[in-house]
Amino acid sequence: MKELTKKVIILNNFSSPYVSQAIVVLKDYNPKLESKAIADAEAIVGRYIEKMQKNRQPVRTARKRKRLAKIIVCLAISIILCAVIKYII
């Protein structure tokens, strides 16, 4: 019968405002490779933290800002075209 117990590693003590705890579920547990698994998990979380610090804002906020900028540009173009048409006529 297959073993149903999962082996997990819980990582705490991150110096990040984004991550407080990481839980890693291992496929196969080998006590000799435990330090390697922990190092891999810390590297993954570290890359995530770097990515979040690089972006500094969630994706949705960036999309909303781009959308708002497009609306403002369209309104400005409309106002300029109306002024030009009124000046010509």
Short mmCIF file of N, CA and C in Angstrom, two decimals:
data_model
loop_
_atom_site.label_atom_id
_atom_site.label_comp_id
_atom_site.label_asym_id
_atom_site.label_seq_id
_atom_site.Cartn_x
_atom_site.Cartn_y
_atom_site.Cartn_z
N MET A 1 0.83 -1.18 0.00
CA MET A 1 0.00 0.00 0.00
C MET A 1 0.88 1.25 0.00
N LYS A 2 0.45 2.23 -0.72
CA LYS A 2 1.20 3.48 -0.84
C LYS A 2 1.11 4.28 0.46
N GLU A 3 2.22 4.95 0.77
CA GLU A 3 2.24 5.78 1.97
C GLU A 3 1.46 7.06 1.69
N LEU A 4 0.52 7.40 2.57
CA LEU A 4 -0.32 8.57 2.38
C LEU A 4 0.19 9.80 3.14
N THR A 5 1.18 9.62 3.97
CA THR A 5 1.71 10.72 4.75
C THR A 5 2.62 11.57 3.86
N LYS A 6 2.38 12.86 3.89
CA LYS A 6 3.21 13.80 3.12
C LYS A 6 4.29 14.38 4.02
N LYS A 7 5.43 14.64 3.46
CA LYS A 7 6.53 15.29 4.17
C LYS A 7 6.52 16.77 3.79
N VAL A 8 6.52 17.63 4.79
CA VAL A 8 6.48 19.06 4.53
C VAL A 8 7.62 19.77 5.26
N ILE A 9 8.00 20.90 4.69
CA ILE A 9 8.97 21.79 5.32
C ILE A 9 8.26 23.14 5.46
N ILE A 10 8.30 23.69 6.64
CA ILE A 10 7.69 25.00 6.89
C ILE A 10 8.82 25.99 7.13
N LEU A 11 8.87 27.01 6.30
CA LEU A 11 9.92 28.03 6.40
C LEU A 11 9.33 29.30 7.01
N ASN A 12 9.98 29.80 8.04
CA ASN A 12 9.56 31.03 8.72
C ASN A 12 10.70 32.04 8.67
N ASN A 13 10.48 33.16 9.32
CA ASN A 13 11.52 34.18 9.53
C ASN A 13 12.03 34.80 8.24
N PHE A 14 11.11 35.22 7.39
CA PHE A 14 11.50 35.96 6.19
C PHE A 14 11.52 37.45 6.52
N SER A 15 12.46 38.15 5.95
CA SER A 15 12.53 39.60 6.17
C SER A 15 11.82 40.32 5.03
N SER A 16 10.65 39.85 4.70
CA SER A 16 9.91 40.41 3.57
C SER A 16 8.53 40.86 4.03
N PRO A 17 8.04 41.97 3.47
CA PRO A 17 6.66 42.37 3.78
C PRO A 17 5.63 41.53 3.02
N TYR A 18 6.09 40.70 2.08
CA TYR A 18 5.19 39.92 1.25
C TYR A 18 5.00 38.48 1.74
N VAL A 19 6.03 37.91 2.32
CA VAL A 19 6.00 36.49 2.69
C VAL A 19 6.27 36.36 4.18
N SER A 20 5.36 35.68 4.89
CA SER A 20 5.60 35.45 6.31
C SER A 20 5.95 33.99 6.57
N GLN A 21 5.44 33.11 5.71
CA GLN A 21 5.69 31.69 5.91
C GLN A 21 5.54 30.97 4.58
N ALA A 22 6.38 29.97 4.35
CA ALA A 22 6.29 29.16 3.14
C ALA A 22 6.18 27.69 3.56
N ILE A 23 5.28 26.97 2.94
CA ILE A 23 5.10 25.55 3.22
C ILE A 23 5.41 24.78 1.94
N VAL A 24 6.37 23.88 2.03
CA VAL A 24 6.82 23.11 0.87
C VAL A 24 6.46 21.64 1.11
N VAL A 25 5.77 21.04 0.16
CA VAL A 25 5.41 19.62 0.24
C VAL A 25 6.39 18.84 -0.63
N LEU A 26 7.07 17.89 -0.05
CA LEU A 26 8.10 17.12 -0.75
C LEU A 26 7.51 15.91 -1.44
N LYS A 27 8.01 15.61 -2.63
CA LYS A 27 7.59 14.39 -3.33
C LYS A 27 8.11 13.16 -2.61
N ASP A 28 9.41 13.10 -2.47
CA ASP A 28 10.06 11.98 -1.79
C ASP A 28 10.96 12.55 -0.71
N TYR A 29 10.86 12.01 0.48
CA TYR A 29 11.66 12.52 1.58
C TYR A 29 12.93 11.70 1.73
N ASN A 30 14.05 12.39 1.75
CA ASN A 30 15.33 11.76 1.98
C ASN A 30 16.08 12.63 3.00
N PRO A 31 16.33 12.10 4.19
CA PRO A 31 16.98 12.91 5.22
C PRO A 31 18.33 13.48 4.77
N LYS A 32 19.02 12.79 3.88
CA LYS A 32 20.32 13.28 3.41
C LYS A 32 20.17 14.52 2.54
N LEU A 33 19.02 14.66 1.88
CA LEU A 33 18.81 15.78 0.97
C LEU A 33 17.94 16.88 1.59
N GLU A 34 17.69 16.80 2.87
CA GLU A 34 16.81 17.78 3.51
C GLU A 34 17.36 19.20 3.39
N SER A 35 18.65 19.38 3.60
CA SER A 35 19.23 20.71 3.51
C SER A 35 19.14 21.25 2.08
N LYS A 36 19.26 20.38 1.08
CA LYS A 36 19.12 20.79 -0.32
C LYS A 36 17.68 21.24 -0.60
N ALA A 37 16.71 20.51 -0.07
CA ALA A 37 15.30 20.88 -0.26
C ALA A 37 15.01 22.23 0.38
N ILE A 38 15.56 22.46 1.57
CA ILE A 38 15.35 23.74 2.24
C ILE A 38 16.01 24.87 1.45
N ALA A 39 17.20 24.63 0.94
CA ALA A 39 17.90 25.65 0.14
C ALA A 39 17.12 25.97 -1.14
N ASP A 40 16.57 24.95 -1.79
CA ASP A 40 15.76 25.18 -2.99
C ASP A 40 14.51 26.00 -2.67
N ALA A 41 13.85 25.65 -1.58
CA ALA A 41 12.64 26.38 -1.20
C ALA A 41 12.97 27.83 -0.87
N GLU A 42 14.05 28.06 -0.15
CA GLU A 42 14.45 29.44 0.16
C GLU A 42 14.81 30.22 -1.09
N ALA A 43 15.42 29.56 -2.06
CA ALA A 43 15.76 30.23 -3.32
C ALA A 43 14.50 30.62 -4.08
N ILE A 44 13.51 29.74 -4.10
CA ILE A 44 12.25 30.04 -4.79
C ILE A 44 11.56 31.23 -4.14
N VAL A 45 11.48 31.22 -2.82
CA VAL A 45 10.85 32.32 -2.11
C VAL A 45 11.66 33.60 -2.31
N GLY A 46 12.98 33.50 -2.30
CA GLY A 46 13.82 34.67 -2.53
C GLY A 46 13.59 35.30 -3.89
N ARG A 47 13.46 34.47 -4.92
CA ARG A 47 13.18 35.00 -6.27
C ARG A 47 11.82 35.68 -6.31
N TYR A 48 10.84 35.11 -5.62
CA TYR A 48 9.51 35.72 -5.57
C TYR A 48 9.58 37.09 -4.89
N ILE A 49 10.29 37.16 -3.77
CA ILE A 49 10.42 38.42 -3.05
C ILE A 49 11.10 39.47 -3.92
N GLU A 50 12.17 39.09 -4.63
CA GLU A 50 12.86 40.02 -5.53
C GLU A 50 11.93 40.52 -6.63
N LYS A 51 11.13 39.61 -7.17
CA LYS A 51 10.19 39.98 -8.23
C LYS A 51 9.15 40.98 -7.71
N MET A 52 8.63 40.74 -6.50
CA MET A 52 7.65 41.65 -5.93
C MET A 52 8.26 43.01 -5.63
N GLN A 53 9.50 43.04 -5.14
CA GLN A 53 10.16 44.31 -4.85
C GLN A 53 10.48 45.06 -6.13
N LYS A 54 10.77 44.35 -7.19
CA LYS A 54 11.07 44.98 -8.48
C LYS A 54 9.82 45.65 -9.04
N ASN A 55 8.70 44.96 -8.96
CA ASN A 55 7.46 45.50 -9.52
C ASN A 55 6.85 46.58 -8.64
N ARG A 56 6.95 46.43 -7.34
CA ARG A 56 6.44 47.40 -6.36
C ARG A 56 4.93 47.60 -6.38
N GLN A 57 4.21 47.00 -7.29
CA GLN A 57 2.76 47.15 -7.32
C GLN A 57 2.14 45.90 -7.91
N PRO A 58 0.94 45.57 -7.47
CA PRO A 58 0.26 44.42 -8.04
C PRO A 58 -0.07 44.63 -9.51
N VAL A 59 -0.28 43.55 -10.22
CA VAL A 59 -0.57 43.61 -11.65
C VAL A 59 -1.87 44.36 -11.91
N ARG A 60 -2.88 44.15 -11.08
CA ARG A 60 -4.17 44.82 -11.29
C ARG A 60 -4.04 46.33 -11.22
N THR A 61 -3.26 46.83 -10.28
CA THR A 61 -3.08 48.27 -10.15
C THR A 61 -2.42 48.83 -11.40
N ALA A 62 -1.43 48.15 -11.92
CA ALA A 62 -0.75 48.60 -13.13
C ALA A 62 -1.72 48.63 -14.31
N ARG A 63 -2.55 47.61 -14.42
CA ARG A 63 -3.53 47.56 -15.52
C ARG A 63 -4.53 48.71 -15.40
N LYS A 64 -4.99 48.99 -14.18
CA LYS A 64 -5.95 50.08 -13.99
C LYS A 64 -5.31 51.41 -14.37
N ARG A 65 -4.05 51.60 -14.02
CA ARG A 65 -3.37 52.85 -14.36
C ARG A 65 -3.21 53.00 -15.87
N LYS A 66 -2.87 51.92 -16.56
CA LYS A 66 -2.74 51.98 -18.02
C LYS A 66 -4.08 52.30 -18.65
N ARG A 67 -5.13 51.68 -18.14
CA ARG A 67 -6.47 51.91 -18.68
C ARG A 67 -6.89 53.36 -18.46
N LEU A 68 -6.64 53.89 -17.27
CA LEU A 68 -6.97 55.28 -16.97
C LEU A 68 -6.18 56.22 -17.87
N ALA A 69 -4.91 55.91 -18.11
CA ALA A 69 -4.09 56.75 -18.98
C ALA A 69 -4.65 56.76 -20.41
N LYS A 70 -5.10 55.61 -20.89
CA LYS A 70 -5.70 55.55 -22.23
C LYS A 70 -6.95 56.41 -22.31
N ILE A 71 -7.78 56.36 -21.28
CA ILE A 71 -9.01 57.16 -21.27
C ILE A 71 -8.68 58.65 -21.28
N ILE A 72 -7.68 59.04 -20.48
CA ILE A 72 -7.29 60.45 -20.43
C ILE A 72 -6.75 60.91 -21.78
N VAL A 73 -5.93 60.09 -22.42
CA VAL A 73 -5.39 60.44 -23.74
C VAL A 73 -6.52 60.58 -24.76
N CYS A 74 -7.47 59.67 -24.75
CA CYS A 74 -8.60 59.74 -25.69
C CYS A 74 -9.43 61.00 -25.46
N LEU A 75 -9.66 61.34 -24.20
CA LEU A 75 -10.40 62.57 -23.90
C LEU A 75 -9.64 63.81 -24.37
N ALA A 76 -8.35 63.83 -24.17
CA ALA A 76 -7.55 64.97 -24.61
C ALA A 76 -7.59 65.11 -26.13
N ILE A 77 -7.48 64.00 -26.83
CA ILE A 77 -7.54 64.04 -28.30
C ILE A 77 -8.91 64.54 -28.75
N SER A 78 -9.98 64.08 -28.10
CA SER A 78 -11.33 64.51 -28.45
C SER A 78 -11.50 66.01 -28.24
N ILE A 79 -10.99 66.52 -27.14
CA ILE A 79 -11.10 67.95 -26.86
C ILE A 79 -10.33 68.76 -27.89
N ILE A 80 -9.14 68.30 -28.26
CA ILE A 80 -8.35 69.01 -29.27
C ILE A 80 -9.05 68.99 -30.62
N LEU A 81 -9.59 67.84 -31.00
CA LEU A 81 -10.31 67.76 -32.29
C LEU A 81 -11.53 68.66 -32.30
N CYS A 82 -12.27 68.70 -31.20
CA CYS A 82 -13.44 69.60 -31.14
C CYS A 82 -13.02 71.06 -31.26
N ALA A 83 -11.91 71.43 -30.63
CA ALA A 83 -11.43 72.81 -30.71
C ALA A 83 -10.99 73.14 -32.13
N VAL A 84 -10.32 72.20 -32.80
CA VAL A 84 -9.87 72.43 -34.17
C VAL A 84 -11.07 72.57 -35.10
N ILE A 85 -12.05 71.70 -34.95
CA ILE A 85 -13.25 71.75 -35.81
C ILE A 85 -14.00 73.06 -35.57
N LYS A 86 -14.12 73.47 -34.32
CA LYS A 86 -14.82 74.72 -34.01
C LYS A 86 -14.05 75.90 -34.59
N TYR A 87 -12.73 75.86 -34.56
CA TYR A 87 -11.92 76.96 -35.08
C TYR A 87 -12.08 77.05 -36.61
N ILE A 88 -12.14 75.88 -37.28
CA ILE A 88 -12.27 75.85 -38.73
C ILE A 88 -13.64 76.37 -39.16
N ILE A 89 -14.65 75.97 -38.46
CA ILE A 89 -16.02 76.37 -38.84
C ILE A 89 -16.26 77.74 -38.35
#
